[in-house]
Coordinates of C-alpha atoms and ligand atoms in Angstrom, one line a residue:
X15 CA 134.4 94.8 69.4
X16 CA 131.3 97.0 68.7
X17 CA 130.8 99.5 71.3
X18 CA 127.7 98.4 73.5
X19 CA 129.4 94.7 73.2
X20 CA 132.7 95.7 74.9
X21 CA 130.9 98.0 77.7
X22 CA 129.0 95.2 78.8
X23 CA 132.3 92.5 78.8
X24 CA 134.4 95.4 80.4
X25 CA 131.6 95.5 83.1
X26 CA 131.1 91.6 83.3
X27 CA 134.9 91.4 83.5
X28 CA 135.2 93.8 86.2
X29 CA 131.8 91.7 88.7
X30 CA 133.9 88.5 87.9
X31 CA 137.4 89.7 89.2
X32 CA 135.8 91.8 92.1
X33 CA 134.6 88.3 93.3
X34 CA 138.2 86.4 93.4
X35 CA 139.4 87.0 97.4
X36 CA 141.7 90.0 97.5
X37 CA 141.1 91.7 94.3
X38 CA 138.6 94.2 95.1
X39 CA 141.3 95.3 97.8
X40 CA 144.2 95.0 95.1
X41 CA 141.8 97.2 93.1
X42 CA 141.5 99.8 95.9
X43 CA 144.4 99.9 96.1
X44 CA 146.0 100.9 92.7
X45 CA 142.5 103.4 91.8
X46 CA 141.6 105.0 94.9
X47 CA 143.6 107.9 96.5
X48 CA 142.2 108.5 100.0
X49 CA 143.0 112.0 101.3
X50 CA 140.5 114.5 103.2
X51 CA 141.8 117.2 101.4
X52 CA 139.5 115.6 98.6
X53 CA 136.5 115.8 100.8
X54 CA 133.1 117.8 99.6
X55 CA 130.3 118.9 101.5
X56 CA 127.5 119.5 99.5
X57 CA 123.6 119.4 100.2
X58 CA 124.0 117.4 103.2
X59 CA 126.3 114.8 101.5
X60 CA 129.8 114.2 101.9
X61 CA 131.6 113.0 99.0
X62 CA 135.1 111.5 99.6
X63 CA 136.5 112.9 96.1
X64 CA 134.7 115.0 93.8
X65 CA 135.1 113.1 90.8
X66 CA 132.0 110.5 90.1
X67 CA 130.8 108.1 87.4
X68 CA 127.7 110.7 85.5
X69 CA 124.8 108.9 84.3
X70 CA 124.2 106.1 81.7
X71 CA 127.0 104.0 82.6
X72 CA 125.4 101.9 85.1
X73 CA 121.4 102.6 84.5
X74 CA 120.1 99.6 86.2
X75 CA 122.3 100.0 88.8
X76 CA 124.0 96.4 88.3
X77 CA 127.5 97.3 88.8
X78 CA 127.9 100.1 90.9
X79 CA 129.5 97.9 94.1
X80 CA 132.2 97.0 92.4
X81 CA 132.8 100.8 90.1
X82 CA 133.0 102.0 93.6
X83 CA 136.4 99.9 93.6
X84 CA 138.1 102.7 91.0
X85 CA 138.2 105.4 93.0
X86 CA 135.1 107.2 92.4
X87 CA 133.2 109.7 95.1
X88 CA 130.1 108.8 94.0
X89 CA 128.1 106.6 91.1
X90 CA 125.0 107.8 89.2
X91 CA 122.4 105.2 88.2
X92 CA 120.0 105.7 85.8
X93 CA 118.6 107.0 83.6
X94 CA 115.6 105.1 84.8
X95 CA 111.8 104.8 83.7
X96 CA 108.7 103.6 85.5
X97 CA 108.5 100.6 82.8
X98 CA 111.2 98.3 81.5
X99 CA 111.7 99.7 78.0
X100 CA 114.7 98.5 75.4
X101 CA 115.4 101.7 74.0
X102 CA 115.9 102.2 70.2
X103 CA 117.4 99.4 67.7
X104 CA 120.9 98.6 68.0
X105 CA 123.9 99.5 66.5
X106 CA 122.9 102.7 68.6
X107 CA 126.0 103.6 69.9
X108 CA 129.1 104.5 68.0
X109 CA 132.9 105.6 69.0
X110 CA 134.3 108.7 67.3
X111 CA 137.7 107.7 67.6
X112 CA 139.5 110.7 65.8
X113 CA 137.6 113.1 68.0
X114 CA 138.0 111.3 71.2
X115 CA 134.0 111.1 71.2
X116 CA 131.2 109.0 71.6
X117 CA 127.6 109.2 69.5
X118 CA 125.2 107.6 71.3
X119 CA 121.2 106.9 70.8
X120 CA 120.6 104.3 73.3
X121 CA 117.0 105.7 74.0
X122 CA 117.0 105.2 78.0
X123 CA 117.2 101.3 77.4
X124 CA 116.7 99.8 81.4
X125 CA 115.0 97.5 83.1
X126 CA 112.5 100.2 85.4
X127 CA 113.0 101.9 88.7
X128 CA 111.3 99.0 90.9
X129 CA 113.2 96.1 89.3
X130 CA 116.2 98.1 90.3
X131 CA 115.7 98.0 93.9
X132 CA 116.6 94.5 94.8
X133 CA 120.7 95.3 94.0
X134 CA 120.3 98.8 95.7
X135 CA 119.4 97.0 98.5
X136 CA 122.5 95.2 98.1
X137 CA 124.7 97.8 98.1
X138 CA 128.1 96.9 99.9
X139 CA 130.1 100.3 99.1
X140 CA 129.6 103.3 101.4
X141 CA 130.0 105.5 98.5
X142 CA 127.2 107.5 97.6
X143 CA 124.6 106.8 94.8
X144 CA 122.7 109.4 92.7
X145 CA 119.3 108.4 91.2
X146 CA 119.0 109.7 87.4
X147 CA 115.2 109.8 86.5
X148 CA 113.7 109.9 83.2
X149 CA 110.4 109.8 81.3
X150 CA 109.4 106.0 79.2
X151 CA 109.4 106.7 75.5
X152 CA 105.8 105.9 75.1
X153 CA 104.8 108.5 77.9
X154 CA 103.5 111.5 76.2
X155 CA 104.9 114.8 77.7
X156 CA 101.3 115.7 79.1
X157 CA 101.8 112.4 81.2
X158 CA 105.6 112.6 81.8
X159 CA 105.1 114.3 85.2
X160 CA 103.4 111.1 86.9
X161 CA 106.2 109.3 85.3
X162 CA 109.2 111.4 87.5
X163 CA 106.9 111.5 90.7
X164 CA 106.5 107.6 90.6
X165 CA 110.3 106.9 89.9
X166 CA 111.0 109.5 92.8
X167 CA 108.7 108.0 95.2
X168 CA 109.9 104.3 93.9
X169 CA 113.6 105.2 94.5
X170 CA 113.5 107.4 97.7
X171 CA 114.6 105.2 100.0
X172 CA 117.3 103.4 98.2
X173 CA 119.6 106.5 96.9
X174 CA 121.4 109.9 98.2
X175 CA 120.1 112.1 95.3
X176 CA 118.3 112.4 92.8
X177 CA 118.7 113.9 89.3
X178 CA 116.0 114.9 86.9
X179 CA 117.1 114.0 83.3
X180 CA 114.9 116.4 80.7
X181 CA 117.9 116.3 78.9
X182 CA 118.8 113.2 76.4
X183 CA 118.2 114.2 73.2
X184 CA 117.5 110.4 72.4
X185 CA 114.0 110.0 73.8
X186 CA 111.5 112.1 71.6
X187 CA 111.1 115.4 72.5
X188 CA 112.4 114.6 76.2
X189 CA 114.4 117.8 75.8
X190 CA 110.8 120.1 75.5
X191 CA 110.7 119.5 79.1
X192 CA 113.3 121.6 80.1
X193 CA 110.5 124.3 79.5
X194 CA 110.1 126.7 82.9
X195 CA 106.4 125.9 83.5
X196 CA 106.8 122.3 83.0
X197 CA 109.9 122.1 85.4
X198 CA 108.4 124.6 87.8
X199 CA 105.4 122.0 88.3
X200 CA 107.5 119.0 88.5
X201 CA 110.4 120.0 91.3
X202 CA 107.9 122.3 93.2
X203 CA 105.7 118.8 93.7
X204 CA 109.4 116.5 93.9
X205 CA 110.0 119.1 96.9
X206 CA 106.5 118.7 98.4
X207 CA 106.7 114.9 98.2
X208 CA 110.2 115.4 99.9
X209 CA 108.5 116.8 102.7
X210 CA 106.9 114.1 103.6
X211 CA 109.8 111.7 103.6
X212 CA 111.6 110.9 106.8
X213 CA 114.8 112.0 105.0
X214 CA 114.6 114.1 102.1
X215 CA 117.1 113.8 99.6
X216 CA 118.4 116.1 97.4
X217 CA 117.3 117.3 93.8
X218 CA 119.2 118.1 91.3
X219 CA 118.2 119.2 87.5
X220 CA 120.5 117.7 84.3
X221 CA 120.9 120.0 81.7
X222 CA 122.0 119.7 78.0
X223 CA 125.0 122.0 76.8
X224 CA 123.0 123.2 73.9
X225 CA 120.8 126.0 75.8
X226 CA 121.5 129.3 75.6
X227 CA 122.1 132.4 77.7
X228 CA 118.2 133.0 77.7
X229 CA 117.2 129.5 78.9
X230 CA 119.8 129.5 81.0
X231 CA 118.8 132.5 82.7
X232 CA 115.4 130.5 82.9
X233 CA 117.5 127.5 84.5
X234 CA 119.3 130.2 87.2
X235 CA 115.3 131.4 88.1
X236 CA 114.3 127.8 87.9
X237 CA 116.6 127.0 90.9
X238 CA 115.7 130.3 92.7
X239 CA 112.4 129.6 93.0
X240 CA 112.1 125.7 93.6
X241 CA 114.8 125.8 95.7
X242 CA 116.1 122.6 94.5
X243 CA 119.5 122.0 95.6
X244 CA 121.6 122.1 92.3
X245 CA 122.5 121.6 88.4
X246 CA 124.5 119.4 86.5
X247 CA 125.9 120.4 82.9
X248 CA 125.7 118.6 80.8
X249 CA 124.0 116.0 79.1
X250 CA 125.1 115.2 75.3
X251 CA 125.1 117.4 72.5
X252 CA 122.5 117.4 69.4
X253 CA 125.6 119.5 67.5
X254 CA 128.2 118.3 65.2
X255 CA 130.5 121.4 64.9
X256 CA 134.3 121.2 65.0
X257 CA 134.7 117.5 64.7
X258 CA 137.6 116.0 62.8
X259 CA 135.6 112.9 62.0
X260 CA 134.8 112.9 58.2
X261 CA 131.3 114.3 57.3
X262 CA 130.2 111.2 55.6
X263 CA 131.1 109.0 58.6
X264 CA 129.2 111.5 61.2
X265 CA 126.1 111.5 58.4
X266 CA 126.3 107.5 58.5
X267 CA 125.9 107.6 62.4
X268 CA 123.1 109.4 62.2
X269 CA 120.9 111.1 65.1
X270 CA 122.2 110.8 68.6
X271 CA 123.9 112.6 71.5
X272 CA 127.5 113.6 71.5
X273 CA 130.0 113.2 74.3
X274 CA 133.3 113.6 74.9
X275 CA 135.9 115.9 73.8
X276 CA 134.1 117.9 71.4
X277 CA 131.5 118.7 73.9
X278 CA 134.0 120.4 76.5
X279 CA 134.2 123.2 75.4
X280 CA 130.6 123.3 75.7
X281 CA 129.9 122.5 78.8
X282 CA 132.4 124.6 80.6
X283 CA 130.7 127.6 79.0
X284 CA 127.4 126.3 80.6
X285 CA 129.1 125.9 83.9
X286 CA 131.0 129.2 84.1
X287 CA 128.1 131.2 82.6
X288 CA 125.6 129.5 85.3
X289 CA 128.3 130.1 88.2
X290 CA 128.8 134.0 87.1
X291 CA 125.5 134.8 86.9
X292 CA 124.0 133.4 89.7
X293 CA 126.9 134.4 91.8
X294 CA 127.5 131.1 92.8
X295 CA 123.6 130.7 94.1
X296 CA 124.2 126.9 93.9
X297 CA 125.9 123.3 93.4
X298 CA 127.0 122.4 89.9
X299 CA 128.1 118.9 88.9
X300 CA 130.5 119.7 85.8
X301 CA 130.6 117.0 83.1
X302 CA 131.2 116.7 79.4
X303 CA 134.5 116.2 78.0
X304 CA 136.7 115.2 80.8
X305 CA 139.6 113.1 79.4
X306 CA 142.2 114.5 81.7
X307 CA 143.4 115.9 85.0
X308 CA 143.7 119.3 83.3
X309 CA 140.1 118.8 81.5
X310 CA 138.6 118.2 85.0
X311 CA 140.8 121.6 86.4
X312 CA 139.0 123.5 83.6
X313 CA 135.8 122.6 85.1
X314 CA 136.2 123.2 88.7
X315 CA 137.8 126.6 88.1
X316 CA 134.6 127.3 85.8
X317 CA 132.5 126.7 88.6
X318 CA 132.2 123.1 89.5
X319 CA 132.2 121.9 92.8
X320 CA 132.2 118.4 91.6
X321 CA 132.9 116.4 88.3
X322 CA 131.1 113.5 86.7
X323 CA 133.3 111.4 83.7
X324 CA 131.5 108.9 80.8
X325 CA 134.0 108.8 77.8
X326 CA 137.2 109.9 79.2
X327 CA 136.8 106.8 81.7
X328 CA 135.6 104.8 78.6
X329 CA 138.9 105.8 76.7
X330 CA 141.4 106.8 79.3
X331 CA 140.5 104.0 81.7
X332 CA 140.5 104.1 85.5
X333 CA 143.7 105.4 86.5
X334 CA 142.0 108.7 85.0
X335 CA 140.1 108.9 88.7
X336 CA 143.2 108.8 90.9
X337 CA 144.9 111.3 88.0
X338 CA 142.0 114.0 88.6
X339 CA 142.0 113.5 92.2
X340 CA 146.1 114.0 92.6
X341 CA 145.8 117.1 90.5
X342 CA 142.8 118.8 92.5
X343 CA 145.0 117.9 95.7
X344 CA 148.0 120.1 93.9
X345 CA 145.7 122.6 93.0
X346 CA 143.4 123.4 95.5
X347 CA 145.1 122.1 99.2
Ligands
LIG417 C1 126.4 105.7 76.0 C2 125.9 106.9 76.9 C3 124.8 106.7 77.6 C4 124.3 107.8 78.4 N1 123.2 107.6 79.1 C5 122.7 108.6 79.9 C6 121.6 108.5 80.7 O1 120.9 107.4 80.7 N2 121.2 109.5 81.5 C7 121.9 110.7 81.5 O2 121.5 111.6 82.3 N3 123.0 110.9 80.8 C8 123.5 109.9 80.0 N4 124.6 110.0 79.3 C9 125.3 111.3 79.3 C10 126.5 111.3 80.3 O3 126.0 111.1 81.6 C11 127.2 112.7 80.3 O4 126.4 113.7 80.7 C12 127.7 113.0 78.8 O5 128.1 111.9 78.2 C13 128.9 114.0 78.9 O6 130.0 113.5 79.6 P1 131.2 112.8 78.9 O7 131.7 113.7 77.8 O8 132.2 112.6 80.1 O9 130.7 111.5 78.4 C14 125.1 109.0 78.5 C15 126.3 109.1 77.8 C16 126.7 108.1 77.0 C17 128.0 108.2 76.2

């Protein structure tokens, strides 16, 4: 079945069985390890387990009430826009089986921010829910700043953080907005608006694994100075290096972002480079590559205080939840 087909029958499959009487309980029961040793404090959240569900997965926030039954600490919706948009033309995304990767070039396809708030009003989980925000495609980056303050202000009230996404490399020159002054303006005015909210929720920023040590100096200054209350690394790659998919099959793909596998390596790099050299200054959600208990390990000793999984879960399948969440219990109780 082509890709984007069998995500969305895996996910159909999954609402219809979670409403037959006693499955979502069976479910429960064979994903979710419940320990407090697995319990993480961070920004004025406690997460039951650190693993969660990263962005992209469940953008319109359609199937998050019954993902919660698979063990997850938290779910990221999103990435979503102001507007409805359908992204770029299918096939768009593509599975790199020999590399245990994904290409993808969806092109923040959803359905808006507002339409999304009659099923977060339906939530029926207590597990928490990050908001990923983005940009629509036909925003021009002079505008994109009105586009994050109105999903912000659209979504406030409906989930536990927030994560600004200047990171897809599918959405035309999204990624120029991870430039400082850009950034600086945006989360100093997401923190202002925040303090006018009864209860302000926390911001994080999304990265993408391809910046280097000087931008991610700017990232580390970025934080210091906004204040906001963390980072996660990473988005998808733009690079193709060290893949054992043949060239001609990566050329036929074409443009998109990679994930999985190849981009581990990656990501850690970001994480332990950001954790070193701020001294620890903040929260970072690790993600990007996570296909294992041991891949998840790699990340939390880089730096991570929690994890976020996309392609492992699409490949390993949910028992890979419980499997990170018995090995951080081993490791760090
Ligand atoms: C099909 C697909 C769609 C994605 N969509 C989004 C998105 O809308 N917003 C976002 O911040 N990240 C998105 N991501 C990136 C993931 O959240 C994650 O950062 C990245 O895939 C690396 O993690 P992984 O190797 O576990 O997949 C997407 C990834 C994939 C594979």
């Amino acid at each position: 079945m082509p890709p984007e087909k069998a995500h969305y029958f895996a996910t159909d499959c999954l609402s219809f069985f979670s409403k037959i009487p006693g499955l979502p309980a069976l479910m429960k029961g064979m994903f979710e390890l419940k320990d407090p040793r697995l319990e993480r404090k961070l920004f004025g959240l406690t997460f039951k387990n650190p693993v969660g569900l990263a962005a992209g997965f469940d953008k319109d926030a359609r199937w998050y009430n019954e993902l919660a039954h698979l063990g997850f600490g938290f779910i990221e919706i999103g990435t979503l826009t102001p507007k409805a948009q359908i992204g770029n033309a299918k096939p768009r995304l593509f599975r790199i089986t020999e590399d245990n990767g994904l290409i993808n070039r969806m092109g923040f396809n959803n359905l808006g921010a507002e339409d999304a708030i009659a099923r977060l009003k339906n939530k029926k989980t207590d597990i928490i829910i990050g908001g990923n925000i983005g940009k629509n495609t036909a925003t021009a980056n002079e505008d994109a700043l009105a586009d994050y303050l109105f999903n912000f202000n659209t979504l406030h009230d409906y989930v536990d953080y927030f994560v600004v996404n200047v990171s897809c490399p599918n959405v035309k020159d999204l990624t120029k907005l991870q430039d400082t002054p850009f950034l600086l303006n945006l989360l100093g005015q997401l923190k202002e608006i925040n303090k006018t909210k009864e209860k302000p929720k926390p911001i994080l920023l999304k990265i993408a694994p391809d910046l280097n040590s000087s931008q991610l100096d700017e990232v580390i200054a970025i934080v210091a100075q906004t204040k906001i209350d963390g980072i996660i690394a990473a988005n998808t790659t733009t690079s193709r290096e060290h893949l054992k998919t043949d060239e001609q099959t990566i050329a036929r793909i074409g443009n998109g972002g990679l994930s999985g596998k190849p981009v581990a390596k990656k990501a850690t790099e970001v994480i332990k480079y950001l954790s070193e050299k701020s001294n620890k200054a903040f929260p970072i959600i690790g993600v990007g590559g996570i296909h294992s208990a041991e891949d998840a390990i790699e990340k939390l000793d880089a730096g991570a205080d929690l994890v976020q999984v996309y392609t492992g879960f699409i490949y390993e399948g949910p028992a890979l939840i419980k499997a990170i969440n018995k090995k951080i219990i081993e490791r760090y109780a």
